[in-house]
Coordinates of C-alpha atoms and ligand atoms in Angstrom, one line a residue:
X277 CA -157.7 5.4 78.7
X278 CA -154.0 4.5 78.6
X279 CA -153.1 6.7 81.3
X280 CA -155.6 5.0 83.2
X281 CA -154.5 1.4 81.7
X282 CA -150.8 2.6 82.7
X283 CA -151.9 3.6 86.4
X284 CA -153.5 0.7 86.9
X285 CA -150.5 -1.5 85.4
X286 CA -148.1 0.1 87.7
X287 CA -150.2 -0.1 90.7
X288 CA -150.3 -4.1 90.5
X289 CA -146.8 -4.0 90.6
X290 CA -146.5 -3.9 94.4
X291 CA -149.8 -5.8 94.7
X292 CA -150.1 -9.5 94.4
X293 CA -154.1 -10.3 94.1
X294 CA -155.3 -7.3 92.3
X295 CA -158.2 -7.3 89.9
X296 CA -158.8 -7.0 86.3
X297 CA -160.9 -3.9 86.3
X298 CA -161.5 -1.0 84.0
X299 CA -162.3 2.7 84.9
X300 CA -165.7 3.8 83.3
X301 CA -166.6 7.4 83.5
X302 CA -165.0 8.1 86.6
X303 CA -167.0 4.6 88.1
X304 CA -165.3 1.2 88.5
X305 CA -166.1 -2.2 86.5
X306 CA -165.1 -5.2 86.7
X307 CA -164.5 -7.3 83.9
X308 CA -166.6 -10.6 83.0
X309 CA -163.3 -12.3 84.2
X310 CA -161.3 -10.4 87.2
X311 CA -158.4 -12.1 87.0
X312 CA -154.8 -10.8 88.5
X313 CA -153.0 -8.5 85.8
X314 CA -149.8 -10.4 85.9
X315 CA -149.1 -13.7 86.1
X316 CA -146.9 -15.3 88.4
X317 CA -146.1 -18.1 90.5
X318 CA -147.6 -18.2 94.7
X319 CA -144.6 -18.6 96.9
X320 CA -145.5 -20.6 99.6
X321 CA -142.6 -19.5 101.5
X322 CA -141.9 -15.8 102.7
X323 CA -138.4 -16.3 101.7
X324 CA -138.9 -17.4 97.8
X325 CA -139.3 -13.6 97.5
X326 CA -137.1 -10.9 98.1
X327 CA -138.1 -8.5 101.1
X328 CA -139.5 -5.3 99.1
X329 CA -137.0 -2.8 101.4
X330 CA -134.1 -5.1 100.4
X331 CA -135.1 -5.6 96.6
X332 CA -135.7 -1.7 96.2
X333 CA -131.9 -1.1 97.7
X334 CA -130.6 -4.1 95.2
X335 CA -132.4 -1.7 92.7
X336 CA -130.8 1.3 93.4
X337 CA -127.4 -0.2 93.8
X338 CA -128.0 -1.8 90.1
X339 CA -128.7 2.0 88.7
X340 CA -125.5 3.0 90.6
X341 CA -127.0 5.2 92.7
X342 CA -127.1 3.6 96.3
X343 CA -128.5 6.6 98.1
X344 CA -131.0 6.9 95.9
X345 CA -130.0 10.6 94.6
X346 CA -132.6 9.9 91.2
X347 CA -129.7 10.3 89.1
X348 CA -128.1 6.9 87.7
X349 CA -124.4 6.3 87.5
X350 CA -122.9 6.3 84.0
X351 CA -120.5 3.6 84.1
X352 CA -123.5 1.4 86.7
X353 CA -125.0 -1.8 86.1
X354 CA -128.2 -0.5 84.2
X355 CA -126.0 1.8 81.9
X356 CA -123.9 -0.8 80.9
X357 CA -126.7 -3.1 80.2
X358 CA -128.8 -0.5 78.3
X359 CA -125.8 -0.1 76.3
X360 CA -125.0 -3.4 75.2
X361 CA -128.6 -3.6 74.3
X362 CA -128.4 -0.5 72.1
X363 CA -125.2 -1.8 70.7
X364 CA -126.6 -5.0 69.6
X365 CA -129.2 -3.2 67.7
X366 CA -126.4 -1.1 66.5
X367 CA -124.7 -4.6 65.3
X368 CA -128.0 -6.1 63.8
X369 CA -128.9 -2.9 61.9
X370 CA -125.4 -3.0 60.4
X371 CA -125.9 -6.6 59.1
X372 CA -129.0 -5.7 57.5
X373 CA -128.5 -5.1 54.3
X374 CA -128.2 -1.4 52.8
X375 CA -131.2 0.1 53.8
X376 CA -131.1 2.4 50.6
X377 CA -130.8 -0.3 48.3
X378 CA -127.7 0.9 47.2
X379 CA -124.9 -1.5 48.1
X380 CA -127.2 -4.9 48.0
X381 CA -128.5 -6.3 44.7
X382 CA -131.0 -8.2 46.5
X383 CA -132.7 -5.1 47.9
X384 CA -132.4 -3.8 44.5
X385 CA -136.5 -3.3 42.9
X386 CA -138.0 -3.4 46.3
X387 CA -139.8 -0.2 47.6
X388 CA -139.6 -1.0 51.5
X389 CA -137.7 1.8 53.6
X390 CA -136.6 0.0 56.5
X391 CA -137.0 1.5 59.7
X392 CA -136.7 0.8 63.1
X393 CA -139.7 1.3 66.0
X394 CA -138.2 2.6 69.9
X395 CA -140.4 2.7 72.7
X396 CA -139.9 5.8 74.9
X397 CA -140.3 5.5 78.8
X398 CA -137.1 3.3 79.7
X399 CA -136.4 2.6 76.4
X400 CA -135.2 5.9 74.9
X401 CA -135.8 8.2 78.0
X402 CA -134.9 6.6 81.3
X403 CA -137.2 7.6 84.2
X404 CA -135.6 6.8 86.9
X405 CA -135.9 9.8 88.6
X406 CA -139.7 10.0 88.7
X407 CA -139.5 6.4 90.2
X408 CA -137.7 7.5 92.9
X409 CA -139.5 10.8 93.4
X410 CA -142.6 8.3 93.5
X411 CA -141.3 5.5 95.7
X412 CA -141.9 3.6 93.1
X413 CA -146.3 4.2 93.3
X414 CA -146.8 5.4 89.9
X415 CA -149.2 8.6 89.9
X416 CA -150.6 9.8 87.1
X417 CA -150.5 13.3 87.9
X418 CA -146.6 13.7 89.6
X419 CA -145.6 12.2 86.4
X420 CA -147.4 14.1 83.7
X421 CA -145.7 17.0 85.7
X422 CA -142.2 15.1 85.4
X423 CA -143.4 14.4 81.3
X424 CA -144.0 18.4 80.7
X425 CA -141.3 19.3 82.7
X426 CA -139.4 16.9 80.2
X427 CA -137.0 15.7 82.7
X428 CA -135.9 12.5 81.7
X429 CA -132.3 11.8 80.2
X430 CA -131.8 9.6 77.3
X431 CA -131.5 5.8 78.0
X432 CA -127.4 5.0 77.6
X433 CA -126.4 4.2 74.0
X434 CA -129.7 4.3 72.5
X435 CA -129.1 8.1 70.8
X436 CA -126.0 6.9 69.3
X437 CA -127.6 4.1 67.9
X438 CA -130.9 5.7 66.8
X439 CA -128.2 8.3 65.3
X440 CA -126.2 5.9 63.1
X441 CA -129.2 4.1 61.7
X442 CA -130.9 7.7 61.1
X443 CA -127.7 8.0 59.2
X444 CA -127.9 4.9 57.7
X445 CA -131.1 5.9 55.9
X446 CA -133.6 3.9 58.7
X447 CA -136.9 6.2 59.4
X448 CA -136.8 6.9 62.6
X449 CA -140.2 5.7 64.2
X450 CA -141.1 6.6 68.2
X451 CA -144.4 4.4 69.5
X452 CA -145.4 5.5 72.6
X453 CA -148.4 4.5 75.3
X454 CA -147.9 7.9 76.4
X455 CA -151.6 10.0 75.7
X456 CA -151.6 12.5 72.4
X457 CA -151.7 15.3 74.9
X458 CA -147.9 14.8 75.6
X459 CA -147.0 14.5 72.4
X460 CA -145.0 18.3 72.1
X461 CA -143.6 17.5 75.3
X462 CA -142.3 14.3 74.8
X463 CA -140.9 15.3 70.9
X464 CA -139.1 17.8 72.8
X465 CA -137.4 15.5 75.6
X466 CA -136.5 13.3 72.9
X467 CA -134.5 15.9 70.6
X468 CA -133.9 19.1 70.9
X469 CA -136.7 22.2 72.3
X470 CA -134.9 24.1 74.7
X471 CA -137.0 23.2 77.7
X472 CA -135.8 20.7 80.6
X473 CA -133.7 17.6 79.1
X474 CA -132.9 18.2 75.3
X475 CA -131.8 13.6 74.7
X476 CA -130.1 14.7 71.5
X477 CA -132.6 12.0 69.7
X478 CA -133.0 12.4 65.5
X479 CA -136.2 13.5 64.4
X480 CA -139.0 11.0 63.9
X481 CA -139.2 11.0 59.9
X482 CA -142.4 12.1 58.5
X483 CA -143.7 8.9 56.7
X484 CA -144.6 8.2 53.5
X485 CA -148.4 9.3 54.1
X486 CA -148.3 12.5 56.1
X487 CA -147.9 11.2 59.7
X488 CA -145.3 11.9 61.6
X489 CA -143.2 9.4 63.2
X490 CA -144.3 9.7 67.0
X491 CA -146.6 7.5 68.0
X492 CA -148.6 8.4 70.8
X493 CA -151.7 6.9 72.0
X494 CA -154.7 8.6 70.9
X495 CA -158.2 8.7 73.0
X496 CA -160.9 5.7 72.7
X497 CA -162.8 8.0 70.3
X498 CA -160.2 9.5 68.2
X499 CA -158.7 6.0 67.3
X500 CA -158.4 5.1 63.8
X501 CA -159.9 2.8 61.6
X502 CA -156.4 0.2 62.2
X503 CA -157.2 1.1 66.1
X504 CA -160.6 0.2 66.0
X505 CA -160.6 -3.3 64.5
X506 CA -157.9 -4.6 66.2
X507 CA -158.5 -3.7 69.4
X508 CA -162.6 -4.4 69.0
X509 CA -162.9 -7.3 71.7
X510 CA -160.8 -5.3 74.1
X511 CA -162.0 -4.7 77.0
X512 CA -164.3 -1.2 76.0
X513 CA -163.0 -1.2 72.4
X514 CA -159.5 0.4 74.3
X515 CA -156.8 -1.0 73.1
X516 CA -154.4 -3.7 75.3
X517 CA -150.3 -2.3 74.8
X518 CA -149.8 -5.3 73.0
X519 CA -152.5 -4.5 70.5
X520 CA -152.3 -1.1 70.4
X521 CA -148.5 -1.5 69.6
X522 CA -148.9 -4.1 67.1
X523 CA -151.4 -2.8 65.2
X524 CA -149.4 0.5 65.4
X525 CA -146.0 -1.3 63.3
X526 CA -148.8 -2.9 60.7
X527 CA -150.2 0.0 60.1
X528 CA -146.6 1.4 59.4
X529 CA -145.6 -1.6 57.6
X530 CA -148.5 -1.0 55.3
X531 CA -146.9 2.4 54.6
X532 CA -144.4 1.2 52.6
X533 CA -141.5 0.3 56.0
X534 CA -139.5 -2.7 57.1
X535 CA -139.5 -2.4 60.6
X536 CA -136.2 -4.1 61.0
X537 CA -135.5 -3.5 64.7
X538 CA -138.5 -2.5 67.8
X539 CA -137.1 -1.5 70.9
X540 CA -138.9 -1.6 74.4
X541 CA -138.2 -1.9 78.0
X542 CA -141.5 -4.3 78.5
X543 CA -142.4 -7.6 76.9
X544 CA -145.6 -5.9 75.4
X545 CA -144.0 -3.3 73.8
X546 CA -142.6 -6.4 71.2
X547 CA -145.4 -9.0 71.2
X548 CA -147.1 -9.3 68.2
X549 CA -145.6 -9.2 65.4
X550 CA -144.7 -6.9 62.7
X551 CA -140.9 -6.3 63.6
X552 CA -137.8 -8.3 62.0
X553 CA -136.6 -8.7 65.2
X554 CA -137.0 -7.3 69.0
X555 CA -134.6 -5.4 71.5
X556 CA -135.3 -5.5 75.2
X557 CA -134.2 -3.0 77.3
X558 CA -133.8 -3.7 80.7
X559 CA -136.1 -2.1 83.3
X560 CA -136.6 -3.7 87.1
X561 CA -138.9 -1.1 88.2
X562 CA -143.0 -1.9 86.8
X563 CA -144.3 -4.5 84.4
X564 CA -147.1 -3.5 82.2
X565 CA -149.3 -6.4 80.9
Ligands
MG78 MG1 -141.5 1.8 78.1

């Protein structure tokens, strides 16, 4: 369901009055309260908004790559933001205290390993490409091919900051609302499999029970028990991102982690809770609810 979810989230990014509804066995429903996915203010003016032609150049020009090539500039607008994000994570991650306990009294007796929580689409691996290759119309089917194809490069400064904190003794934890069937193909984008783009990522760390530290979403029926009671008054017992996420760091955090830093590209990734503090990367292209 969170491909569908996703489709549907990216779709009503270039449509102003579309529905609430909810894909059931190939059928359509709508739900008890069709409501727009995103809310936003009504311009009553043409001119309150930006002309969609002009905003997607202002787009391009801000990923430094005014023709539109699919490849962003290095030293462009979004690189440099996405950096300074990733360095501030860098900063806060460094203030913590010793995440090994072994320079800090205070930590001293406590069992937490702290960890931090990254997002992947625009938050570790920058797709840019595929939104250009799409126009911007999310498909689910062009970009599983872009997903196994692993062709997306790593978002600027966030290996070297995922690398210093893997040093550092953080677990390194990926939470993803990509499906469990692209979970070999997104571990191998991230690090290091020989096929397409190899991000240089760490490994996720195996946690303290067994699982290993990429989180992707798994289907409806395979959810676990965490899965299943949060995300109970969802719409079809499918979990929202915000829950699904959420309930995703608890159930870490009840392993035994301090999730000291959660990165993500989309305010959903970071509501809810259960993360000393968030890290927004910065992503112009699709809003997901
Ligand atoms: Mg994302």
């Amino acid at each position: 369901m969170s491909l569908r979810t996703r489709r549907l989230s990216r779709r009503t990014t270039l449509v102003t009055a579309a529905l609430a509804v909810t894909l059931v066995g190939g059928g359509v429903a709508y739900a008890a309260t069709a409501q727009p996915a995103i809310k936003t203010s009504t311009p009553r003016h043409a001119d309150q908004v930006t002309n969609i032609d002009v905003l997607r150049q202002q787009i391009r020009n801000y990923y430094g790559d005014p023709l539109g090539t699919g490849t962003f500039a290095p030293d462009g607008s979004y690189a440099k933001e996405a950096s300074g994000v990733a360095k501030a994570g860098t900063r806060w991650l460094a203030a913590v205290q010793d995440p090994r306990g072994q320079k800090h009294g205070s930590t001293k007796g406590t069992k937490k390993t702290k960890a931090i929580v990254m997002d992947v689409d625009d938050t570790t691996l920058t797709t840019w490409n595929y939104e250009l290759a799409s126009n911007w119309a999310y498909n689910p089917t062009t970009n599983a091919q872009f997903v196994t194809d692993q062709r997306f490069p790593a978002t600027p400064g966030m290996v070297e900051m995922a690398t210093k904190a893997a040093k550092a003794g953080y677990a390194i934890v990926f939470l993803t609302g990509r499906p469990a069937a692209q979970e070999a193909a997104t571990l191998g984008n991230l690090t290091a499999d020989g096929v397409g783009v190899d991000a240089g990522y760490p490994a996720p760390t195996t946690l303290s029970d067994g699982e290993d530290g990429l989180f992707t979403k798994p289907a409806v029926a395979d959810y676990p028990d965490y899965l299943k009671a949060a995300c109970a008054e969802d719409p079809n017992g499918s979990c929202t991102t915000i829950h699904y996420k959420s309930a995703t760091r608890a159930h870490i955090e009840s392993l035994g982690y301090d999730i000291v830093a959660s990165f993500g590209d989309q305010y959903s990734d970071l509501k809810g809770g259960y993360a000393d503090r968030t890290f927004k990367l910065p992503n112009p292209n699709y809003y997901l609810p």
